[in-house]
């Protein structure tokens, strides 16, 4: 069978591109290895289900039994995700040729689809296309240590159905995935310990911001142990014993959260002549073409920032190449924000104070603890006053260079800051804005009044 476009993987970029091209009258095929991943990582095992669990955990009362409450939260999560998965399938069914199975290249224009799930058919077939889009995403990186395969050792996907509920959870890795689950399980009622071999907690932000995050996690009962490398895991009766460079830790379960790797091992990219970088991610240019002119790579698999909204922008770039003016590219991205959904969430855009000073910019900074921002009553109303806000400003032009918001509602506030930066706005645009009351946005009126030049 021949198609105009074949897309490998049902993630955000792939499904959006498939729907658009089909509406334009193109013959499109989409190949997905697992029926449990219709819709992609985000809605099935990533952003949506984890944030659903985060929300449930934050709503737990102290009187709620942790194990029973977690089981109910997981059931609610599963109901939501099943509905979203079905809606995603319905979005493309009948419009796009949908194939279940493992895709692998035979040559630059041919993809072989091999059956993986017996109940989805057992016939191997080859399909060809003028254009092929790799959209297979990433999977959790394994930790190659003895005991990593023991029962009770999870990754970021399987931990969402941890059974039984772990009263004690040790998390390997203090990256944002690890910290999100640390905050989540602490709110569910577990005793959580986070280990990381690194010396610096959250390298990507200034030390005052990292301290704010560490203090809020510690206040929630999370123990953070930096400079601690996990060397092996062993069974100790009904518990697990984690052997680290700083001694043993007994726990009920272990979450391995040491990053993600590209899902390309079974694609046989060599047969198509597609190059990968030293980490295994598919190399692309700024319009997401691979080393083969008619093959593109979108989403996490191309080594860019691993966010659903970046995958969506990848779709817009490739769509413009295929059926638009071909002018969009990755260099168009300015002031891209990100959020770690700990409690309260940490949201960042632009550069840090340290990065600005290193670049030789004359810097001014405005920062304040959330609890001491008088014009921002919403956190007090919610009883969530932990955290801080920090803005990095060019002292000569008053342009906003970056912000780190560790506060309730920061996942929304950071989008306003990012938009202001993209539009060339200044401190005055946020500081003097007229915002609804009571809202977290009012913090801009208060924090930015305290702008001070950095003299050292």
mmCIF file of C-alpha atoms in Angstrom, residues 11 17 59 61 65 76 110 119 134 206 275 366 393 411 442:
data_model
loop_
_atom_site.group_PDB
_atom_site.id
_atom_site.type_symbol
_atom_site.label_atom_id
_atom_site.label_comp_id
_atom_site.label_asym_id
_atom_site.label_seq_id
_atom_site.Cartn_x
_atom_site.Cartn_y
_atom_site.Cartn_z
ATOM 1 C CA UNK A 11 1.899 11.545 19.803
ATOM 2 C CA UNK A 17 -0.396 16.386 11.438
ATOM 3 C CA UNK A 59 -6.952 17.223 47.675
ATOM 4 C CA UNK A 61 -7.347 15.053 53.712
ATOM 5 C CA UNK A 65 -6.363 6.381 54.390
ATOM 6 C CA UNK A 76 -10.425 7.911 38.518
ATOM 7 C CA UNK A 110 9.260 1.603 2.938
ATOM 8 C CA UNK A 119 -5.714 -9.540 19.155
ATOM 9 C CA UNK A 134 9.089 9.690 12.900
ATOM 10 C CA UNK A 206 19.267 30.171 40.780
ATOM 11 C CA UNK A 275 21.347 9.697 11.415
ATOM 12 C CA UNK A 366 12.873 41.642 41.763
ATOM 13 C CA UNK A 393 15.505 42.264 34.143
ATOM 14 C CA UNK A 411 1.734 27.328 35.542
ATOM 15 C CA UNK A 442 -1.756 40.609 41.157
#
